CSV table of C-alpha atoms in Angstrom, one decimal:
chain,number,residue,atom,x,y,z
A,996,UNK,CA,0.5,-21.3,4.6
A,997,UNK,CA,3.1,-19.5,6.7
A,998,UNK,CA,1.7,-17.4,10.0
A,999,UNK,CA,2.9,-15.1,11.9
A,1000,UNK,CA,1.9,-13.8,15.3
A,1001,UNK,CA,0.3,-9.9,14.4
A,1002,UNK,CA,2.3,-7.9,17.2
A,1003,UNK,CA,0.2,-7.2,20.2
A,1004,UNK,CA,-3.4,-8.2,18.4
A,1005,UNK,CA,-1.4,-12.1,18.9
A,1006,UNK,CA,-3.9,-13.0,15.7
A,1007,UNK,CA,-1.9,-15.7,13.7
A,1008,UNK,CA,-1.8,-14.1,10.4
A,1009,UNK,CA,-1.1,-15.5,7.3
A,1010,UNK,CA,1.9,-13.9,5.3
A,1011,UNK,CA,-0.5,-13.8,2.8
A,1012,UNK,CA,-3.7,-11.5,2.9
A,1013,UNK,CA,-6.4,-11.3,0.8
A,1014,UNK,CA,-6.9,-7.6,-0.1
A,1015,UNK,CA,-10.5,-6.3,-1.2
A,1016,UNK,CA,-9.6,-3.9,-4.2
A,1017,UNK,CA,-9.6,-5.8,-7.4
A,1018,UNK,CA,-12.2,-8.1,-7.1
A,1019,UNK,CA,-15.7,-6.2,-6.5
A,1020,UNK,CA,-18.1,-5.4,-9.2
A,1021,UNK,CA,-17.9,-1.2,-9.0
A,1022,UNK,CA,-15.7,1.5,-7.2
A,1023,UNK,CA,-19.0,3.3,-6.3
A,1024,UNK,CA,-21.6,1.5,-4.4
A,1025,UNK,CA,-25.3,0.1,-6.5
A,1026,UNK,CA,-28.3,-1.8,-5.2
A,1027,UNK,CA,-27.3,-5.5,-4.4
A,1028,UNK,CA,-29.4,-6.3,-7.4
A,1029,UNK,CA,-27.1,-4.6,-9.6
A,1030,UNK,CA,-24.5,-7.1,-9.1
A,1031,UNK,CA,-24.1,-9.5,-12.0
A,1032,UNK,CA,-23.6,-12.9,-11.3
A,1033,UNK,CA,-20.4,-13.4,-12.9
A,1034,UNK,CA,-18.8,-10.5,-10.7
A,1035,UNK,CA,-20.2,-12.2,-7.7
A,1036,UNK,CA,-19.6,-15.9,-8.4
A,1037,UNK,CA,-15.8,-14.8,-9.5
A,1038,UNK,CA,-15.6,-13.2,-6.1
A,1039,UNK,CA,-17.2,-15.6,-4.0
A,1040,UNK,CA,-14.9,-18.5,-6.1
A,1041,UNK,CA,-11.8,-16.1,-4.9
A,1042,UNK,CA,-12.6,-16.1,-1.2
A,1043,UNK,CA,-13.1,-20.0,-1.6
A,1044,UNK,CA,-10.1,-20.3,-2.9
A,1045,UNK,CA,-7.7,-18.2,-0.5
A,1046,UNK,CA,-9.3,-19.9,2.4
A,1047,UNK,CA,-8.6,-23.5,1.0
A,1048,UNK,CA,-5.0,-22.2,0.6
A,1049,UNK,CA,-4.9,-21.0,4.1
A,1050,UNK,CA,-5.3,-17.3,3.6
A,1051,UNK,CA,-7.9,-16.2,6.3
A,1052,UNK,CA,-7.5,-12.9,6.8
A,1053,UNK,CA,-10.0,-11.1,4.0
A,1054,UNK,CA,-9.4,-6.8,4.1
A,1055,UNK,CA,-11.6,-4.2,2.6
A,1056,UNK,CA,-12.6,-1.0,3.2
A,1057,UNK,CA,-15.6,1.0,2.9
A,1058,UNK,CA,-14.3,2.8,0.4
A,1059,UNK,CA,-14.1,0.1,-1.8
A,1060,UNK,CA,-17.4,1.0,-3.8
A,1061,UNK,CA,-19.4,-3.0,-3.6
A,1062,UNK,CA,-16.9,-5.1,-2.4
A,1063,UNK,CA,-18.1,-4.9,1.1
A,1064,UNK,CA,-21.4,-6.2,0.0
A,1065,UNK,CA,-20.6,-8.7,-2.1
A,1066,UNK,CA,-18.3,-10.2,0.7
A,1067,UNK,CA,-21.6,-9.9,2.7
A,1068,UNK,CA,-23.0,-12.7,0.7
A,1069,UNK,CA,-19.8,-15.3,1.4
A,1070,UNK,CA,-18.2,-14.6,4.4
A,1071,UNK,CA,-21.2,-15.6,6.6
A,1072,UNK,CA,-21.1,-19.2,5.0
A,1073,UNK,CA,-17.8,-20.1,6.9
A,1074,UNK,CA,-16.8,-20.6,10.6
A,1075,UNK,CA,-16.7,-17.2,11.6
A,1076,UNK,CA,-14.2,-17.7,14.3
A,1077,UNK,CA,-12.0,-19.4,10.9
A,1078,UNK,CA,-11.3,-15.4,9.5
A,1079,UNK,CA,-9.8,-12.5,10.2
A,1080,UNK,CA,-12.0,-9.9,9.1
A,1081,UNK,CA,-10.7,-6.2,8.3
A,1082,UNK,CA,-12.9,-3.4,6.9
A,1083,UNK,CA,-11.4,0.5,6.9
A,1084,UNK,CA,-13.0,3.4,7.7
A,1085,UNK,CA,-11.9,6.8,6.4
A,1086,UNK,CA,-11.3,9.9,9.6
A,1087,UNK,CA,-13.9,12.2,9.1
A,1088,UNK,CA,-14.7,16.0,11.3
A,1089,UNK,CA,-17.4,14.3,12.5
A,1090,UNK,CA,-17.2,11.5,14.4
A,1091,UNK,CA,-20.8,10.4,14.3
A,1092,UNK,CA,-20.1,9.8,10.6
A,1093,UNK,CA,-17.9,7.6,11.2
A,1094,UNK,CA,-19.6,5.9,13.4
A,1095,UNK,CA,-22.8,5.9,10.7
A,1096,UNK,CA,-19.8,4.3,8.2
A,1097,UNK,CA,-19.1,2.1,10.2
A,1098,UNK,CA,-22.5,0.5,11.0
A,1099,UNK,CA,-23.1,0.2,7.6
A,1100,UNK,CA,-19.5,-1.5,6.5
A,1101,UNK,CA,-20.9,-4.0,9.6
A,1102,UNK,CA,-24.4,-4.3,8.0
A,1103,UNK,CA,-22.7,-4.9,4.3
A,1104,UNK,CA,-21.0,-7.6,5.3
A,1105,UNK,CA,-23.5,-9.3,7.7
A,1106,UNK,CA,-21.2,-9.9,10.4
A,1107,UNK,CA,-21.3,-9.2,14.4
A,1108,UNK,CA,-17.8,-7.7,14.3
A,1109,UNK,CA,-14.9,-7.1,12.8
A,1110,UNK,CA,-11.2,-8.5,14.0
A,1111,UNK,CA,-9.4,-5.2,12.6
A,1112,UNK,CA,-11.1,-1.8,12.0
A,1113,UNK,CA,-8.4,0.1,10.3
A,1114,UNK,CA,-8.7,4.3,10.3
A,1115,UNK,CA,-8.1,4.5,6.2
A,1116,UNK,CA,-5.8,7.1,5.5
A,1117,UNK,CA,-4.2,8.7,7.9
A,1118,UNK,CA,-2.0,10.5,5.4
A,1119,UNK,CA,-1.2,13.9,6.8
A,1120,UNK,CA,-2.0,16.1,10.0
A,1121,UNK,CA,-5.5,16.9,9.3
A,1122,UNK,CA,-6.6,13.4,9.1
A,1123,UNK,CA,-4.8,12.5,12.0
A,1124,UNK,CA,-5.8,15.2,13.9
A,1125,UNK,CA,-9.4,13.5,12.8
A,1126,UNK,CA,-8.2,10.5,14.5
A,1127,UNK,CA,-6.8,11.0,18.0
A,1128,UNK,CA,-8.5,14.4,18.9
A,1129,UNK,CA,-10.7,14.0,22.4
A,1130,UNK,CA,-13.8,13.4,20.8
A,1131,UNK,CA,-12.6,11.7,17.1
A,1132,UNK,CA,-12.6,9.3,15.8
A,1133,UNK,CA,-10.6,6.7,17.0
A,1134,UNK,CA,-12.8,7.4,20.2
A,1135,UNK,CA,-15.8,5.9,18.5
A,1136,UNK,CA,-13.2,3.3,17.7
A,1137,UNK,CA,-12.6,2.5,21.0
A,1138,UNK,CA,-16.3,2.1,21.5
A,1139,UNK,CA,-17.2,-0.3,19.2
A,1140,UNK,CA,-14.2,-1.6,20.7
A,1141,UNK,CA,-16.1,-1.8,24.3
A,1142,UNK,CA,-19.4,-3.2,22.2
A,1143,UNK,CA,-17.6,-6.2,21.1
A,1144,UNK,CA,-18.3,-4.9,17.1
A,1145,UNK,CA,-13.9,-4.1,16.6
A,1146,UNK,CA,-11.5,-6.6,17.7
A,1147,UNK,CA,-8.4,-4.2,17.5
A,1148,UNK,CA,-7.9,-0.4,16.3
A,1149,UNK,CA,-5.3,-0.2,13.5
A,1150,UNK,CA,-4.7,2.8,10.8
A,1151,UNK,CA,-3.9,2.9,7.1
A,1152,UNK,CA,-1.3,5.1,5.7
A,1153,UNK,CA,-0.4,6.6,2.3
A,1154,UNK,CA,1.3,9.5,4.3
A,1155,UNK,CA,5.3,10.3,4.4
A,1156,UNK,CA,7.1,8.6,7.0
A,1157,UNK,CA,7.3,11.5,9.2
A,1158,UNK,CA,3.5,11.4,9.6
A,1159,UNK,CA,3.4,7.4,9.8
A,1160,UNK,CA,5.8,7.3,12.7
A,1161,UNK,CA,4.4,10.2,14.8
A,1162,UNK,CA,1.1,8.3,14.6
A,1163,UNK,CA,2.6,5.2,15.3
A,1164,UNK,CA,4.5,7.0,18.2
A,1165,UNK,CA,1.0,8.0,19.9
A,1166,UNK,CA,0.8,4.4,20.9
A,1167,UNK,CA,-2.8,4.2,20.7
A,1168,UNK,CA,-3.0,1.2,17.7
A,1169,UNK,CA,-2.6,-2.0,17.5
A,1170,UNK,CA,-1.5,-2.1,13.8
A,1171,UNK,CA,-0.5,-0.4,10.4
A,1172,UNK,CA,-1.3,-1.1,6.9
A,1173,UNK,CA,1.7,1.1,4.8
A,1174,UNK,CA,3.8,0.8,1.7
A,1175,UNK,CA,7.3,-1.1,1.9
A,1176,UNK,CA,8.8,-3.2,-1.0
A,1177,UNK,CA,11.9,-3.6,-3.1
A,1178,UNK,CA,11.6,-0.5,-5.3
A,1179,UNK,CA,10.4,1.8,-2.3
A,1180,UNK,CA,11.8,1.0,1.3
A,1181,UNK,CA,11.2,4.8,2.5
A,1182,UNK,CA,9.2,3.5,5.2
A,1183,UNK,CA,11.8,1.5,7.3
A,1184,UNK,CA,11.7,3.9,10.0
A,1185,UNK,CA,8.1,3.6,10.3
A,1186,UNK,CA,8.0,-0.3,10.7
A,1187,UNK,CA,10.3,-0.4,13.0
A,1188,UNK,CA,8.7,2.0,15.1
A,1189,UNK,CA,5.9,-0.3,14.8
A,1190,UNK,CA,8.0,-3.1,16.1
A,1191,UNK,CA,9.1,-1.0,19.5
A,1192,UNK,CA,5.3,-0.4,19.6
A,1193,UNK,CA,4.5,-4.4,19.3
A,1194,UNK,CA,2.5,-3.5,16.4
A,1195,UNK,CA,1.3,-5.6,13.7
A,1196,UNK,CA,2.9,-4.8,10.0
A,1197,UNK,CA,0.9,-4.8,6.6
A,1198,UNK,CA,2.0,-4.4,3.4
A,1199,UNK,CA,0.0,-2.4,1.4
A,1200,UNK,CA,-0.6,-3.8,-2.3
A,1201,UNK,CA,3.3,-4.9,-3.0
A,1202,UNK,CA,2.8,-6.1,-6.6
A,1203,UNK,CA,0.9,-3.3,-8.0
A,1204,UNK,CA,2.2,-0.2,-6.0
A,1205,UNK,CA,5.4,-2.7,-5.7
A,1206,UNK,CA,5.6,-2.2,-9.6
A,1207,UNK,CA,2.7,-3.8,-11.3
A,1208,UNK,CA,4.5,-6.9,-11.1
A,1209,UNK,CA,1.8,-9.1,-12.4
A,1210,UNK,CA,2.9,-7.5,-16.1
A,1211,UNK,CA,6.6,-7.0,-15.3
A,1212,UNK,CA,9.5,-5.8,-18.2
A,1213,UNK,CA,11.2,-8.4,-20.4
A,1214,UNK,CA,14.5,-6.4,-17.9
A,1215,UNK,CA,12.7,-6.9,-14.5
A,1216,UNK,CA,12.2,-10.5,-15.2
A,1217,UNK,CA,15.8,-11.4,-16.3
A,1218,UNK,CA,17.5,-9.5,-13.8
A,1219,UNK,CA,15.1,-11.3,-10.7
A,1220,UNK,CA,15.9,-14.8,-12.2
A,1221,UNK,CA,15.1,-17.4,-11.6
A,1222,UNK,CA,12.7,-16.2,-9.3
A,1223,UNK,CA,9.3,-13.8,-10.7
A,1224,UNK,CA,9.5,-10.2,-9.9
A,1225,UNK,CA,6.4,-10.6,-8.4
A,1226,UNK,CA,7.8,-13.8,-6.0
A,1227,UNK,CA,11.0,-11.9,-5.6
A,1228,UNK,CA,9.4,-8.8,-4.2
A,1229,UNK,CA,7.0,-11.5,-2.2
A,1230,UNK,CA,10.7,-13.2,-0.7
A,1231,UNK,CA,12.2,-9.6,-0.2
A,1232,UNK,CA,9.7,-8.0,2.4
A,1233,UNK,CA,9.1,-11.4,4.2
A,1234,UNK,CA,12.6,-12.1,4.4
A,1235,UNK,CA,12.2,-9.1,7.3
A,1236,UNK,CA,10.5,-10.8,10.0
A,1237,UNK,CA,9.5,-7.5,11.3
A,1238,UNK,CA,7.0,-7.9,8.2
A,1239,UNK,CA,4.0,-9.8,9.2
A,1240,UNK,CA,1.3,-9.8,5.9
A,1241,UNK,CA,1.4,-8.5,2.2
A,1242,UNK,CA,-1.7,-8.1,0.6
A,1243,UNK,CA,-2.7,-10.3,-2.3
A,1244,UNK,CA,-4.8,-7.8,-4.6
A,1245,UNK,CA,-6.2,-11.0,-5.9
A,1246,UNK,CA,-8.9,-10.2,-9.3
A,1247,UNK,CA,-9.7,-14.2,-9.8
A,1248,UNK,CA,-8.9,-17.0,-8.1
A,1249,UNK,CA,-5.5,-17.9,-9.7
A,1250,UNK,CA,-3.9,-14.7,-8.7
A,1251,UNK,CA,-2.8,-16.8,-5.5
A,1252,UNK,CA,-0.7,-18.8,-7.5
A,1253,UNK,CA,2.2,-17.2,-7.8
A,1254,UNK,CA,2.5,-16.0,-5.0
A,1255,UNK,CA,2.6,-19.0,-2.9
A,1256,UNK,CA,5.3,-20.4,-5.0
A,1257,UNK,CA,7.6,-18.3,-2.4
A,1258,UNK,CA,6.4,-19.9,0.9
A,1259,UNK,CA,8.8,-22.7,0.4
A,1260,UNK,CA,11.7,-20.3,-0.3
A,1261,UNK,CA,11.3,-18.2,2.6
A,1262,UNK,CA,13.9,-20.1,5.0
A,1263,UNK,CA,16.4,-19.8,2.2
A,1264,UNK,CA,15.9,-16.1,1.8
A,1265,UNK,CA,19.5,-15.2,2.5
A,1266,UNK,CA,20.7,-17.9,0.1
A,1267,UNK,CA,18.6,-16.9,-2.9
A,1268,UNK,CA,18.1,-12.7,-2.5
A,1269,UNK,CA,21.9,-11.3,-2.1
A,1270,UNK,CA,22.4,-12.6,-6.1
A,1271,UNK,CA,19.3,-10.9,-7.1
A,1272,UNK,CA,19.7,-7.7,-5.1
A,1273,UNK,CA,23.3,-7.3,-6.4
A,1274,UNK,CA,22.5,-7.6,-9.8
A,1275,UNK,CA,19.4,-4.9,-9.2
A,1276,UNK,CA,22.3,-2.7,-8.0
A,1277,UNK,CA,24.5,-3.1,-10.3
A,1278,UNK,CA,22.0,-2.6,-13.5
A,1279,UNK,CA,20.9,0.6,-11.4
A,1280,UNK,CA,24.5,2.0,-10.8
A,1281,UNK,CA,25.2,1.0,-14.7
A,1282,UNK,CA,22.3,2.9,-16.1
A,1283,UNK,CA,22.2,5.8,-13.8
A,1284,UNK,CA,25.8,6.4,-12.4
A,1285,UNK,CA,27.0,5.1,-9.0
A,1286,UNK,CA,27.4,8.6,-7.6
A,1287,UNK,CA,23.3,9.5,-8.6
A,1288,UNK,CA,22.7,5.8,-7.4
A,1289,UNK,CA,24.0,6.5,-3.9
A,1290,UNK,CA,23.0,10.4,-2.8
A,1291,UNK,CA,20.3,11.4,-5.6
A,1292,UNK,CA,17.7,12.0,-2.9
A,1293,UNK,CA,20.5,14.1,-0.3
A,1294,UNK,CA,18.3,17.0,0.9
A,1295,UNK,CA,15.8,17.2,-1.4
A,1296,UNK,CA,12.9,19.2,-0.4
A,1297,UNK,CA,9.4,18.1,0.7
A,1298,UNK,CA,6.9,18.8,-2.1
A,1299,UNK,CA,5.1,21.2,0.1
A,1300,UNK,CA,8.6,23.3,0.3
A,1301,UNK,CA,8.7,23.7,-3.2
A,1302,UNK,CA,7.8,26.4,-5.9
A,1303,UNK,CA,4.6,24.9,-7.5
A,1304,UNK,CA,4.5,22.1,-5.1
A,1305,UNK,CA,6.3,19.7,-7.5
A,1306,UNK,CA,7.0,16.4,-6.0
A,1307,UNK,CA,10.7,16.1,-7.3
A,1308,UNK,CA,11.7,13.0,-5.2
A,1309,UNK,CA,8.7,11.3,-6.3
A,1310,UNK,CA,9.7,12.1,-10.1
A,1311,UNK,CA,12.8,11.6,-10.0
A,1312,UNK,CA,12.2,8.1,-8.3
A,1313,UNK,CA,10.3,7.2,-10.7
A,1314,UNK,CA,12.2,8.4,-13.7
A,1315,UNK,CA,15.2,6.0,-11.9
A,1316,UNK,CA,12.7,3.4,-12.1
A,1317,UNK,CA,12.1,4.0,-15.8
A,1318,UNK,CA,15.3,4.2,-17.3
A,1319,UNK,CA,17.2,1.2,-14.6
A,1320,UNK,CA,13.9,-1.5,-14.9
A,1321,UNK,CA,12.2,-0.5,-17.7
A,1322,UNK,CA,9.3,0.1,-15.5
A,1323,UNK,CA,8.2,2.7,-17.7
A,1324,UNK,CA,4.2,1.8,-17.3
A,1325,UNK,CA,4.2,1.9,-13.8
A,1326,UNK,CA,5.9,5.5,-13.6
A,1327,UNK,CA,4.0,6.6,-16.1
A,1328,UNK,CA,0.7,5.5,-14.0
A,1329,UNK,CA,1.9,6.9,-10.3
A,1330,UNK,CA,3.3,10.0,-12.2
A,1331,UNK,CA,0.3,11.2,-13.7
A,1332,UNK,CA,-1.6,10.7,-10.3
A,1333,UNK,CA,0.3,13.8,-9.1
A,1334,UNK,CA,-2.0,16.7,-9.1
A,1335,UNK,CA,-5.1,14.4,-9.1
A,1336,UNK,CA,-4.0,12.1,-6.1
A,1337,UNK,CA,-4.7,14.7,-3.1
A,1338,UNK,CA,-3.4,13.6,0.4
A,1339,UNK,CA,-2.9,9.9,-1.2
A,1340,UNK,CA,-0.4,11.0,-3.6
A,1341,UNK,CA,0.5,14.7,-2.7
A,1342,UNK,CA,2.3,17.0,-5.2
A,1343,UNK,CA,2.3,17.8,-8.5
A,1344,UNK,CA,3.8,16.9,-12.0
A,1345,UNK,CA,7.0,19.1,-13.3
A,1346,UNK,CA,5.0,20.4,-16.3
A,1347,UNK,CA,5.5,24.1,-15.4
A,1348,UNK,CA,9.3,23.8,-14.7
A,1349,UNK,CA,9.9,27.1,-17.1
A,1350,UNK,CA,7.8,29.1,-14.7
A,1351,UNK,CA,9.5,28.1,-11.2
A,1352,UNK,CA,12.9,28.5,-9.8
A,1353,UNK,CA,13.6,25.6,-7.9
A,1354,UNK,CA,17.2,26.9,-7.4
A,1355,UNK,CA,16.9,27.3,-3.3
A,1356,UNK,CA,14.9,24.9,-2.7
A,1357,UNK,CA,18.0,22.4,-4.1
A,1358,UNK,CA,20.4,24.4,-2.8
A,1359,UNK,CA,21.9,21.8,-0.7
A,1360,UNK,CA,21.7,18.8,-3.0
A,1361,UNK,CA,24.8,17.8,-4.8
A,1362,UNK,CA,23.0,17.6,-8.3
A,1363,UNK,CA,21.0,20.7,-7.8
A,1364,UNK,CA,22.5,22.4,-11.4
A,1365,UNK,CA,21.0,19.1,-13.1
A,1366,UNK,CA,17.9,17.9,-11.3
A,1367,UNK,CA,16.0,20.8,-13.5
A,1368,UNK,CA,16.5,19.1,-16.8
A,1369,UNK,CA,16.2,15.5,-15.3
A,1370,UNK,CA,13.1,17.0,-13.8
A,1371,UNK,CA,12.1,17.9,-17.4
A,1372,UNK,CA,13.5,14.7,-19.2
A,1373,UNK,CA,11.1,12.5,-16.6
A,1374,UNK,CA,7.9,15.3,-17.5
A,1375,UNK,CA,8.6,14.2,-21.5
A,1376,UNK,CA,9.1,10.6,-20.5
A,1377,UNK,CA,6.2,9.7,-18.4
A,1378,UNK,CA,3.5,12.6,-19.1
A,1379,UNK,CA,0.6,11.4,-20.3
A,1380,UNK,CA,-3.5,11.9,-19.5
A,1381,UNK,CA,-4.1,12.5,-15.9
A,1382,UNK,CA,-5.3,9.3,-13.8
A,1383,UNK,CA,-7.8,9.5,-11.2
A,1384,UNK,CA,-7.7,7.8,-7.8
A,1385,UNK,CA,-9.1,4.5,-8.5
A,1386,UNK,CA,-11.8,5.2,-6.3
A,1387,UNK,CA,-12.8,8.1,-8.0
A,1388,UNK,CA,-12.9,6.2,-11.3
């Protein structure tokens, strides 16, 4: 395993982190007797296995319906000072709520502290507002901080970059767990604005939100050869050393597999990405038209600037994605999230293009005369049955 020091926390992390999401029995909580064996041995056999392969730092979240529970039952069997424990804890109005939360993420996973107490979902003003008001929560943070129950303070962020680098800009955490691969690198600014704060980086669920890389297209996988798309993606963000951890959303304990195969190619980075990134490019500039390739998103508006709040650089992102990679299943899953995502995944599908004039609002885009019918061409592409959060699944 590779490490690297976790900005100002100095944790050694591994580049590798085993995320929480995939592995637990149920999205909403049950009485520990509820669990079935299997679901618990397969997760207990997981945690096994990404601490034999050097992967100590185990992330969850009370949101995460059992998982918290079931890592109650395993975590306690190793050397405690060995992991790097990370739970997450939604803002709430009330602080004493999330300080009730928290106690209980403590007492489902039968440990004296945490390392890292993320605030989960710090996503727009509200829930920041939440967070650093006198009195919020990150207060109560700060003293379970002083109780010796939270290591270090960080936040989790499905929020636009504007709203990730003003809270990272308040100085007041140690570390950030956002969204930055290959096929969406919006959030640049925001990491390094976490590197002039010394903060530590984390990649939020690269192969899944990175593209559902684990089931790639037949055209993903022959224009990242000879690498995966799932190792190339891997290779990509760590060749950035201001990148300190990518989540593993491991299921079972071979999900590790693959992705370790790129810890031997990460000091040959330069040497084995620029073929594969110019070959991306170039199928992208072939399939869409350099011109789109280059200034498609040029002053396009925010979705809450837009008739019917339609999210049209989300849509149009994704209908790139579609039509240059073949990633049709993926845009089809994060485009039928809009209108059922809330602050997660804001805005809304184009399915009412015929009742809005988005005219203005692209006034100062270059392709504003054909982003309506590409608008409506992604819509008949990618529509489908509306998908829940997974949370709320």
């Amino acid at each position: 395993m590779l490490y690297r020091r976790f900005g100002r926390t100095e944790l050694q992390m591994p580049v590798f982190s085993c995320g929480g999401m995939r592995y637990q029995f149920k999205w909403q909580d049950v009485p520990n007797n509820e669990i079935p064996a299997d679901s618990q041995a397969n997760l207990e056999a997981t945690i096994r296995r990404s601490v034999e392969v050097g992967i100590n730092h185990i992330e969850t979240a009370r949101g995460y319906g059992t998982s918290e529970m079931q890592l109650g039952r395993v975590l306690p069997q190793f050397p405690r000072e060995k992991l790097i424990v990370q739970t997450k804890i939604s803002p709430q109005e009330d602080a004493k709520e999330f300080r009730e939360t928290f106690e209980q993420s403590l007492k489902n996973l039968q440990l004296d502290y945490v390392d890292l107490l993320g605030l989960h979902g710090i996503n727009h003003a509200e829930s920041l507002d939440y967070s650093i008001r006198p009195g919020g929560c990150l207060e109560v943070a700060q003293q379970l901080q002083a109780e010796g129950k939270v290591r270090f303070i960080g936040f989790s962020t499905h929020g636009s970059t504007d709203t990730i680098v003003q809270t990272i800009n308040t100085n007041l955490f140690d570390y950030v767990n956002l969204h930055w691969y290959y096929i969406n690198q919006w959030n640049w600014a925001a990491i390094e604005a976490a590197k002039r704060h010394d903060m530590g980086v984390f990649i939020i669920s690269p192969s899944n939100k990175g593209g559902l890389l684990y089931e790639p297209p037949q055209k993903l996988v022959n224009l990242c050869a000879p690498l995966s798309p799932m190792v190339f993606n891997d290779l990509f963000c760590l060749s950035h050393q201001e990148v300190h951890t990518l989540s593993v959303g491991a299921a079972k304990p071979q999900d590790f597999d693959e992705h370790l195969k790129t810890l031997e190619l990460v000091d040959r980075a330069s040497e084995i990405l620029p073929p594969i990134l110019a070959r991306l490019e170039e199928e992208a500039i072939a399939t869409l038209g350099e011109d789109w390739v280059k200034s498609w998103e040029t002053n396009l508006p925010t979705f809450d600037q837009t008739p019917g709040e339609v999210n049209i650089r989300v849509i149009l992102w994704l209908r790139n994605l579609a039509i240059a990679y073949h990633l049709v299943d993926y845009a089809k899953m994060r485009y039928n999230l809009l209108g059922n995502g809330g602050h997660w995944f804001p805005g809304n599908k184009a399915d009412r293009l015929d009742e809005l004039n988005l005219q203005q609002c692209l006034a100062r885009n270059p392709y504003a005369d054909k982003i309506p019918q590409f608008l409506e061409q992604a819509h008949q592409m990618l529509a489908g049955e509306a998908v829940k959060r997974l949370s709320k699944t």
